[in-house]
Amino acid sequence: PRAPFTTNSAGRTLRMGKLRITVSACLRSTAGAAEFCSIRSSLATAARHGISGLDALTRAFQGSPWIPETG
């Protein structure tokens, strides 16, 4: 019961990029795709640490981005 429904969090994180390419024909450049993936990865990592996406983006735009502590 405590196990997550799926353990494929990496696949779920990447799926949004592929869906965006398929549906809206976005990410036509490698640089645009890299930026999208970077932002998406940061938001997914923040969510796994209990930080809301809005809070993570707000901190980043204010110049003090949230960075996870290394163990």
Short mmCIF file of N, CA and C in Angstrom, two decimals:
data_model
loop_
_atom_site.label_atom_id
_atom_site.label_comp_id
_atom_site.label_asym_id
_atom_site.label_seq_id
_atom_site.Cartn_x
_atom_site.Cartn_y
_atom_site.Cartn_z
N PRO A 1 0.81 -1.22 0.00
CA PRO A 1 0.00 0.00 0.00
C PRO A 1 0.85 1.28 0.00
N ARG A 2 2.06 1.23 0.56
CA ARG A 2 2.88 2.43 0.61
C ARG A 2 3.66 2.64 -0.67
N ALA A 3 3.73 1.62 -1.53
CA ALA A 3 4.47 1.75 -2.79
C ALA A 3 3.70 2.64 -3.75
N PRO A 4 4.42 3.49 -4.50
CA PRO A 4 3.72 4.35 -5.47
C PRO A 4 3.06 3.51 -6.56
N PHE A 5 2.02 4.08 -7.16
CA PHE A 5 1.30 3.38 -8.22
C PHE A 5 2.24 3.00 -9.35
N THR A 6 3.16 3.88 -9.67
CA THR A 6 4.15 3.59 -10.69
C THR A 6 5.51 4.03 -10.20
N THR A 7 6.53 3.33 -10.60
CA THR A 7 7.88 3.69 -10.20
C THR A 7 8.65 4.33 -11.35
N ASN A 8 7.94 4.67 -12.40
CA ASN A 8 8.58 5.19 -13.59
C ASN A 8 8.53 6.73 -13.61
N SER A 9 9.11 7.36 -12.59
CA SER A 9 9.05 8.82 -12.54
C SER A 9 9.90 9.45 -13.64
N ALA A 10 10.98 8.82 -14.01
CA ALA A 10 11.81 9.36 -15.10
C ALA A 10 11.04 9.36 -16.41
N GLY A 11 10.30 8.31 -16.67
CA GLY A 11 9.51 8.23 -17.89
C GLY A 11 8.41 9.27 -17.91
N ARG A 12 7.77 9.50 -16.76
CA ARG A 12 6.72 10.51 -16.69
C ARG A 12 7.29 11.91 -16.92
N THR A 13 8.49 12.16 -16.44
CA THR A 13 9.11 13.47 -16.61
C THR A 13 9.41 13.73 -18.08
N LEU A 14 9.89 12.73 -18.79
CA LEU A 14 10.23 12.90 -20.19
C LEU A 14 9.02 12.91 -21.11
N ARG A 15 7.95 12.27 -20.70
CA ARG A 15 6.77 12.14 -21.55
C ARG A 15 6.20 13.50 -21.95
N MET A 16 6.25 14.50 -21.06
CA MET A 16 5.69 15.82 -21.38
C MET A 16 6.41 16.44 -22.58
N GLY A 17 7.71 16.31 -22.65
CA GLY A 17 8.45 16.85 -23.80
C GLY A 17 8.02 16.21 -25.09
N LYS A 18 7.88 14.91 -25.09
CA LYS A 18 7.45 14.20 -26.29
C LYS A 18 6.02 14.59 -26.67
N LEU A 19 5.16 14.71 -25.69
CA LEU A 19 3.78 15.12 -25.95
C LEU A 19 3.74 16.53 -26.54
N ARG A 20 4.55 17.39 -26.02
CA ARG A 20 4.58 18.77 -26.52
C ARG A 20 5.03 18.81 -27.97
N ILE A 21 6.02 18.00 -28.32
CA ILE A 21 6.48 17.93 -29.71
C ILE A 21 5.38 17.41 -30.61
N THR A 22 4.69 16.37 -30.18
CA THR A 22 3.67 15.72 -30.98
C THR A 22 2.45 16.62 -31.20
N VAL A 23 1.95 17.22 -30.16
CA VAL A 23 0.69 17.96 -30.23
C VAL A 23 0.87 19.32 -30.88
N SER A 24 1.84 20.09 -30.43
CA SER A 24 1.91 21.48 -30.87
C SER A 24 3.06 21.76 -31.83
N ALA A 25 3.81 20.76 -32.19
CA ALA A 25 4.96 20.92 -33.08
C ALA A 25 5.94 21.96 -32.55
N CYS A 26 6.03 22.06 -31.24
CA CYS A 26 6.97 22.99 -30.61
C CYS A 26 8.34 22.33 -30.50
N LEU A 27 9.25 23.03 -29.89
CA LEU A 27 10.61 22.55 -29.66
C LEU A 27 11.30 22.24 -30.99
N ARG A 28 11.23 23.18 -31.90
CA ARG A 28 11.82 22.96 -33.22
C ARG A 28 13.33 23.06 -33.19
N SER A 29 13.88 23.72 -32.18
CA SER A 29 15.34 23.83 -32.10
C SER A 29 15.86 23.01 -30.93
N THR A 30 17.11 22.64 -31.03
CA THR A 30 17.74 21.88 -29.95
C THR A 30 17.84 22.74 -28.70
N ALA A 31 18.13 24.02 -28.87
CA ALA A 31 18.23 24.92 -27.72
C ALA A 31 16.88 25.04 -27.00
N GLY A 32 15.79 25.16 -27.75
CA GLY A 32 14.46 25.25 -27.15
C GLY A 32 14.10 23.98 -26.39
N ALA A 33 14.44 22.85 -26.97
CA ALA A 33 14.16 21.57 -26.31
C ALA A 33 14.98 21.44 -25.02
N ALA A 34 16.23 21.87 -25.07
CA ALA A 34 17.10 21.80 -23.88
C ALA A 34 16.57 22.69 -22.77
N GLU A 35 16.11 23.90 -23.12
CA GLU A 35 15.56 24.81 -22.12
C GLU A 35 14.28 24.24 -21.50
N PHE A 36 13.40 23.70 -22.34
CA PHE A 36 12.17 23.11 -21.84
C PHE A 36 12.47 21.96 -20.88
N CYS A 37 13.39 21.09 -21.27
CA CYS A 37 13.74 19.94 -20.43
C CYS A 37 14.38 20.37 -19.12
N SER A 38 15.19 21.40 -19.17
CA SER A 38 15.84 21.91 -17.96
C SER A 38 14.80 22.43 -16.96
N ILE A 39 13.87 23.23 -17.46
CA ILE A 39 12.83 23.77 -16.59
C ILE A 39 11.95 22.65 -16.05
N ARG A 40 11.56 21.75 -16.92
CA ARG A 40 10.70 20.63 -16.52
C ARG A 40 11.38 19.75 -15.47
N SER A 41 12.67 19.50 -15.66
CA SER A 41 13.43 18.68 -14.71
C SER A 41 13.53 19.37 -13.36
N SER A 42 13.78 20.66 -13.36
CA SER A 42 13.87 21.42 -12.11
C SER A 42 12.55 21.38 -11.35
N LEU A 43 11.44 21.56 -12.08
CA LEU A 43 10.13 21.53 -11.43
C LEU A 43 9.80 20.15 -10.88
N ALA A 44 10.17 19.10 -11.61
CA ALA A 44 9.91 17.73 -11.13
C ALA A 44 10.74 17.43 -9.88
N THR A 45 11.99 17.89 -9.86
CA THR A 45 12.84 17.67 -8.69
C THR A 45 12.30 18.43 -7.49
N ALA A 46 11.88 19.67 -7.71
CA ALA A 46 11.30 20.46 -6.62
C ALA A 46 10.05 19.78 -6.06
N ALA A 47 9.21 19.27 -6.93
CA ALA A 47 7.98 18.60 -6.50
C ALA A 47 8.30 17.38 -5.65
N ARG A 48 9.33 16.64 -6.02
CA ARG A 48 9.72 15.46 -5.24
C ARG A 48 10.24 15.83 -3.85
N HIS A 49 10.67 17.08 -3.70
CA HIS A 49 11.17 17.55 -2.40
C HIS A 49 10.12 18.38 -1.66
N GLY A 50 8.89 18.41 -2.17
CA GLY A 50 7.81 19.09 -1.49
C GLY A 50 7.73 20.59 -1.76
N ILE A 51 8.43 21.07 -2.77
CA ILE A 51 8.40 22.48 -3.14
C ILE A 51 7.41 22.64 -4.30
N SER A 52 6.50 23.57 -4.18
CA SER A 52 5.52 23.75 -5.26
C SER A 52 6.20 24.34 -6.49
N GLY A 53 5.63 24.08 -7.65
CA GLY A 53 6.19 24.61 -8.89
C GLY A 53 6.20 26.12 -8.91
N LEU A 54 5.12 26.71 -8.41
CA LEU A 54 5.03 28.17 -8.37
C LEU A 54 6.11 28.76 -7.47
N ASP A 55 6.33 28.15 -6.33
CA ASP A 55 7.36 28.62 -5.42
C ASP A 55 8.75 28.49 -6.04
N ALA A 56 9.01 27.36 -6.69
CA ALA A 56 10.31 27.15 -7.33
C ALA A 56 10.55 28.17 -8.44
N LEU A 57 9.53 28.44 -9.26
CA LEU A 57 9.67 29.43 -10.33
C LEU A 57 9.83 30.84 -9.78
N THR A 58 9.06 31.16 -8.74
CA THR A 58 9.16 32.49 -8.12
C THR A 58 10.57 32.72 -7.59
N ARG A 59 11.10 31.73 -6.87
CA ARG A 59 12.47 31.86 -6.35
C ARG A 59 13.48 32.03 -7.48
N ALA A 60 13.31 31.29 -8.54
CA ALA A 60 14.25 31.38 -9.66
C ALA A 60 14.22 32.76 -10.30
N PHE A 61 13.03 33.32 -10.51
CA PHE A 61 12.92 34.63 -11.13
C PHE A 61 13.36 35.76 -10.21
N GLN A 62 13.34 35.50 -8.90
CA GLN A 62 13.82 36.51 -7.95
C GLN A 62 15.33 36.46 -7.77
N GLY A 63 15.97 35.49 -8.39
CA GLY A 63 17.42 35.41 -8.34
C GLY A 63 17.99 34.51 -7.25
N SER A 64 17.13 33.82 -6.52
CA SER A 64 17.62 32.89 -5.51
C SER A 64 16.93 31.54 -5.69
N PRO A 65 17.32 30.80 -6.73
CA PRO A 65 16.63 29.54 -7.03
C PRO A 65 16.80 28.50 -5.94
N TRP A 66 15.78 27.66 -5.81
CA TRP A 66 15.84 26.55 -4.86
C TRP A 66 16.77 25.49 -5.45
N ILE A 67 17.73 25.06 -4.65
CA ILE A 67 18.66 24.01 -5.09
C ILE A 67 18.62 22.92 -4.04
N PRO A 68 18.38 21.66 -4.44
CA PRO A 68 18.30 20.59 -3.45
C PRO A 68 19.64 20.37 -2.76
N GLU A 69 19.57 20.02 -1.50
CA GLU A 69 20.78 19.73 -0.76
C GLU A 69 21.35 18.39 -1.19
N THR A 70 22.65 18.31 -1.29
CA THR A 70 23.29 17.04 -1.64
C THR A 70 23.62 16.29 -0.38
N GLY A 71 23.45 14.98 -0.47
CA GLY A 71 23.59 14.14 0.70
C GLY A 71 24.96 13.82 1.02
#
